[in-house]
Each structure stands twice: as C-alpha cells, then as structure tokens.
Amino acid sequence: GTNDAPALKRADIGFAMGIAGTQIAKDAADIILLDDNFASIVTAAKWGRNVYASIQKFLQFQLTVNISAVITALVGSFDHQISPLAAIQLLWVNLLMDALASLALASEPPVDGLLKRPPVNRSESMITKQMWCNMLGQSAYQVTAIMALLYGGVTWFDLEEEGHIAKERGENSVHYTIIFNAFVWMQLFNEVNCRMLDGEFNVFKGVLNNPLFCGILVTTAILQVIMVQFGTYAMSVIPGGLSLRYWGLCIALGFGSLPVQQIINVLVRCFRGKKKE
C-alpha cells in the first residue's frame, strides 16, 4: 500500500504487487510482481542470483585467460624479443573468450542450490577467495605448461628449431604453433571448470541441461582445429597444421586443467579445515 512506500524505497530490493498494489508503492519498489503471487519472489531471487553467479563465472574464466596470456607474452618478449603468441592469435583467443565463452557461461540455467547461498553484501567483492584460488591455480598450471613448451619443447620433441628463430626469418614454426594450440585447449577445458564457483568436485554436473554451453564448446573446438590445420599465414601457424602426435600433446595439456582443478579444490578445503581448528 501507500504506507509501505518508505520501507520499499529503503530496502535493498523492494517488491510490490502489480495488481493490488498502489501506484506509489510500485514507483518505490525495485521489482513488481505482475501476478501478485508471493511464489514469484522465489523465482525472481533465483534468477537474480543466477545472473550474479554468471558474471562471477565469466570473470573467473576471463581473468585466468588474461593472467596466462600476459605472462606468456611478457616472458617471450623479454627473452626473445618476440611473443610466442602472435597478435592475430591473441585476437582469436579474445574472440573465443569474450564472445563465445561469455555466451556459454551466461546461459547456465538457475538451480535450486542458488537459494541455499547466504545473501551477498553490496560492499562485498564479487571475486571470492575460492575464485582467486581457482584463477591463480589454473594460471600457474597454464604458465608452467607454456614455459615448459617454450624452453624445452624443441629438445623434447625433436623439433627443427625454436620458434623465435623462425619468426626472425618471417616464417611460422611447429614450435610456436604447438604453444598456441595448447594454450587454447587449456582455456577450453578450463571453461568447464569455471561453471563451478564454490569448489565443487563434479564440474560436469548439469552440463547436459545446458545445450547452448555444449554447442558452443564443441563449435569452439571445431573452429580451433580449422584454424590450426588450415589457418597457415593468416593465423601465424605452420602450413599444413600439426601432426596427430602434437595434437595429442595439446589436448592432453588441455585435459590437465581438470585434475588440476580437483587438486585446487582439495587444497582449499584442507586449508579451510586447518583454519577452523
């Protein structure tokens, strides 16, 4: 009613009835229940929390990519004066992560478990401690894998020459193509990890309930194969693409993001357990 307007205005989120409510109450409220059904409050809260969680998932994913890409580019530029990831490859990664990945993670349907979460203070950081652990842990794994390929890949896999030497001649190399491909596949597998924010062990839970996420993930993987095998000079990759041996290596490194996430979850839970004691 009219007398509720001051309380509605002061509340963090004020609800008003769309049919029986007065116009003054509607103007003061943040959300109007068009059907005057209190059960709609639960639905509104669930979707509101789902939007908040979707933003967190995208932030977790995007910041992990940025940390890994920046460190990789800086180390390569400082040591060899050439970044292992070419500008066009970074643009491709940016397209994957900003457009397709954001759409995939934002399309997660709301679940009842969201209502069990405690309310979030408006002054609280959107990035939780668990998210920081996930981002730093995954970034550490990705950077370690890329650095191992950068400095040891030529010797381990009997490659003809290091990537920066070929770049100086204006040619593309198997070495840097492997690094680019492995980097993208680690992001693709980590995209699955980023569906979970609270350290859940089953990162595939409910994934089949989101066909858009599955479709985008498969589409992205197919596009990556096309870019590496047929991108040649347009994508700064080796003409003819990579052999099955190197494809297996890149996908294996990408798959490694899944067990790494489980290790992160266990370490975080052990640390929390000791802290409570």
XYZ file of C-alpha atoms in Angstrom:
277
model
C 0.000 0.000 0.000
C 0.868 3.685 0.101
C 2.176 3.449 3.670
C 4.733 0.832 2.592
C 6.431 3.166 0.106
C 9.138 4.461 2.533
C 10.078 0.904 3.532
C 10.149 -0.246 -0.088
C 12.402 2.633 -1.051
C 14.817 1.975 1.799
C 15.021 -1.777 1.227
C 17.849 -3.222 -0.852
C 15.232 -4.839 -3.088
C 11.612 -3.819 -2.674
C 8.708 -5.910 -4.021
C 5.282 -4.516 -4.863
C 2.063 -6.088 -6.093
C 1.318 -5.398 -9.756
C -2.463 -5.795 -9.479
C -3.471 -4.915 -5.927
C -0.564 -2.564 -5.178
C -0.885 1.194 -5.339
C 0.975 3.275 -7.892
C 3.047 4.916 -5.142
C 4.198 1.502 -3.910
C 5.054 0.441 -7.460
C 7.121 3.571 -8.014
C 9.074 2.950 -4.811
C 9.665 -0.763 -5.470
C 12.510 -2.346 -7.418
C 10.540 -5.392 -8.575
C 6.811 -5.566 -9.336
C 5.004 -8.919 -9.116
C 2.688 -8.798 -12.104
C 0.634 -11.799 -10.927
C 0.505 -10.799 -7.217
C 1.892 -14.246 -6.373
C 4.373 -14.451 -3.493
C 5.866 -17.577 -5.084
C 7.187 -15.292 -7.819
C 9.560 -13.789 -5.244
C 11.400 -17.104 -5.073
C 11.695 -17.219 -8.866
C 12.912 -13.630 -9.010
C 15.517 -14.296 -6.291
C 16.704 -17.429 -8.070
C 17.149 -15.650 -11.402
C 18.776 -12.647 -9.741
C 21.336 -14.862 -8.039
C 21.864 -16.753 -11.294
C 22.760 -13.509 -13.085
C 25.230 -12.666 -10.304
C 26.751 -16.170 -10.484
C 27.013 -15.964 -14.293
C 29.014 -12.748 -14.013
C 31.296 -14.419 -11.469
C 31.849 -17.416 -13.761
C 32.796 -15.200 -16.672
C 35.131 -13.103 -14.508
C 36.817 -16.231 -13.201
C 37.331 -17.521 -16.728
C 38.352 -14.226 -18.330
C 40.864 -13.233 -15.641
C 42.518 -16.655 -15.809
C 42.994 -16.241 -19.566
C 44.333 -12.714 -19.158
C 46.845 -13.640 -16.446
C 48.216 -16.549 -18.504
C 48.321 -14.623 -21.784
C 50.027 -11.565 -20.302
C 52.725 -13.583 -18.516
C 53.366 -15.710 -21.630
C 53.632 -12.675 -23.893
C 55.867 -10.781 -21.466
C 58.292 -13.647 -20.843
C 58.640 -14.362 -24.554
C 59.080 -10.696 -25.415
C 61.683 -10.085 -22.717
C 63.705 -13.205 -23.501
C 63.418 -13.470 -27.290
C 62.005 -10.043 -28.221
C 59.120 -11.982 -29.824
C 55.912 -13.128 -28.117
C 55.141 -16.863 -28.528
C 51.529 -15.837 -29.171
C 51.132 -13.697 -32.288
C 48.817 -10.697 -32.350
C 46.286 -12.461 -34.595
C 46.312 -15.472 -32.260
C 45.611 -13.248 -29.265
C 42.735 -11.693 -31.200
C 41.374 -15.189 -31.862
C 41.712 -16.092 -28.189
C 39.995 -12.829 -27.289
C 37.110 -13.671 -29.628
C 36.801 -17.123 -28.103
C 36.883 -15.905 -24.538
C 34.922 -12.662 -24.791
C 32.173 -13.635 -27.203
C 31.617 -17.383 -27.252
C 32.722 -18.201 -23.701
C 30.727 -15.361 -22.160
C 27.630 -16.547 -24.003
C 28.223 -20.131 -22.873
C 28.761 -19.295 -19.196
C 25.925 -16.757 -19.109
C 23.467 -19.322 -20.437
C 23.604 -21.552 -17.356
C 20.021 -22.157 -16.122
C 19.235 -21.325 -12.459
C 19.276 -24.198 -9.968
C 17.648 -24.539 -6.549
C 21.078 -24.640 -4.924
C 21.414 -20.900 -5.536
C 18.715 -20.253 -2.914
C 20.805 -22.016 -0.264
C 23.594 -19.480 -0.595
C 23.748 -16.723 2.018
C 22.901 -13.215 0.808
C 25.792 -11.159 -0.536
C 26.564 -7.774 0.967
C 26.554 -4.974 -1.592
C 30.050 -3.935 -0.455
C 31.462 -7.464 -0.742
C 33.891 -8.225 -3.564
C 32.428 -10.138 -6.490
C 35.600 -12.255 -6.651
C 35.567 -14.702 -3.725
C 38.573 -16.410 -2.116
C 37.696 -19.661 -3.869
C 37.638 -17.839 -7.205
C 41.070 -16.337 -6.511
C 42.409 -19.815 -5.746
C 40.867 -21.188 -8.941
C 42.244 -18.376 -11.086
C 45.754 -18.364 -9.642
C 45.972 -22.155 -9.578
C 44.846 -22.575 -13.173
C 47.035 -19.683 -14.325
C 50.045 -21.243 -12.609
C 49.386 -24.551 -14.376
C 48.922 -22.908 -17.763
C 52.006 -20.714 -17.482
C 54.098 -23.674 -16.287
C 52.950 -25.790 -19.232
C 53.611 -22.999 -21.754
C 57.039 -22.218 -20.286
C 57.938 -25.912 -20.431
C 56.980 -25.986 -24.116
C 58.748 -22.700 -24.789
C 62.101 -23.678 -23.294
C 62.054 -27.473 -23.517
C 59.711 -28.292 -26.359
C 62.333 -28.197 -29.111
C 64.574 -30.703 -27.295
C 61.805 -32.990 -26.023
C 60.000 -33.358 -29.343
C 62.987 -33.132 -31.717
C 61.704 -30.023 -33.451
C 63.767 -28.444 -36.218
C 64.293 -25.099 -34.499
C 62.963 -22.751 -31.871
C 60.003 -20.616 -32.772
C 61.685 -17.248 -32.312
C 64.428 -18.161 -34.788
C 61.836 -18.973 -37.454
C 59.975 -15.759 -36.626
C 63.106 -13.724 -37.278
C 63.062 -15.078 -40.841
C 59.352 -14.288 -41.154
C 58.351 -17.957 -41.064
C 55.942 -19.856 -38.852
C 57.111 -22.831 -36.807
C 55.777 -26.055 -35.355
C 57.154 -24.898 -32.001
C 55.005 -21.779 -31.658
C 52.012 -23.498 -33.283
C 52.087 -26.117 -30.523
C 52.242 -23.380 -27.881
C 49.262 -21.549 -29.408
C 47.195 -24.725 -29.752
C 47.979 -25.942 -26.237
C 47.111 -22.525 -24.808
C 43.668 -22.542 -26.444
C 42.876 -26.105 -25.397
C 43.743 -25.317 -21.787
C 41.213 -22.472 -21.928
C 38.549 -24.729 -23.424
C 38.857 -27.338 -20.679
C 39.074 -24.660 -18.009
C 35.804 -23.257 -19.341
C 34.162 -26.399 -17.931
C 35.868 -25.812 -14.565
C 34.577 -22.239 -14.437
C 30.978 -23.464 -14.314
C 31.570 -24.099 -10.618
C 32.377 -21.325 -8.153
C 32.420 -22.984 -4.725
C 34.955 -25.763 -5.203
C 32.528 -28.465 -6.328
C 34.305 -31.631 -7.401
C 31.859 -32.621 -10.139
C 32.469 -29.879 -12.702
C 30.261 -31.693 -15.240
C 27.158 -31.590 -13.023
C 24.168 -30.377 -15.041
C 26.238 -29.676 -18.145
C 23.791 -31.590 -20.359
C 20.979 -29.359 -19.094
C 22.613 -26.504 -20.971
C 22.710 -27.444 -24.672
C 23.930 -23.954 -25.595
C 27.062 -24.409 -23.467
C 27.742 -27.820 -25.010
C 27.119 -26.494 -28.501
C 29.455 -23.527 -28.052
C 32.178 -25.733 -26.557
C 32.021 -28.183 -29.483
C 31.843 -25.342 -32.033
C 34.864 -23.643 -30.495
C 36.856 -26.891 -30.572
C 35.996 -27.424 -34.249
C 36.950 -23.843 -35.120
C 40.273 -24.275 -33.334
C 41.033 -27.382 -35.389
C 40.233 -25.474 -38.590
C 42.381 -22.504 -37.547
C 45.423 -24.652 -36.759
C 45.167 -27.009 -39.731
C 44.160 -24.506 -42.397
C 44.944 -21.065 -40.948
C 48.562 -21.037 -42.212
C 49.903 -17.479 -42.509
C 46.563 -15.847 -41.676
C 46.744 -17.344 -38.158
C 50.577 -17.437 -37.920
C 50.628 -21.238 -37.734
C 52.752 -23.775 -39.586
C 51.467 -24.548 -43.127
C 49.753 -27.931 -43.147
C 48.975 -27.795 -39.444
C 50.139 -30.177 -36.731
C 50.525 -33.942 -36.801
C 48.413 -36.252 -34.625
C 51.300 -36.591 -32.199
C 51.303 -32.893 -31.417
C 47.521 -32.718 -31.374
C 47.520 -35.415 -28.715
C 50.034 -33.404 -26.693
C 47.994 -30.186 -26.898
C 44.709 -31.874 -25.958
C 46.420 -33.757 -23.102
C 47.723 -30.474 -21.685
C 44.246 -29.020 -22.014
C 42.711 -32.018 -20.251
C 45.210 -31.492 -17.443
C 43.181 -28.457 -16.344
C 40.506 -30.825 -14.991
C 42.673 -32.754 -12.465
C 44.462 -29.506 -11.579
C 41.090 -28.063 -10.543
C 40.460 -31.077 -8.304
C 43.837 -30.538 -6.628
C 42.977 -26.865 -6.079
C 39.647 -27.831 -4.502
C 41.300 -30.321 -2.137
C 43.988 -27.833 -1.066
C 41.417 -25.091 -0.424
C 39.262 -27.418 1.689
C 42.272 -28.641 3.680
C 43.354 -25.055 4.324
C 39.858 -24.094 5.465
C 39.731 -27.123 7.750
C 43.005 -26.181 9.436
C 41.868 -22.576 9.759
C 38.693 -23.624 11.599
C 40.731 -25.712 14.035
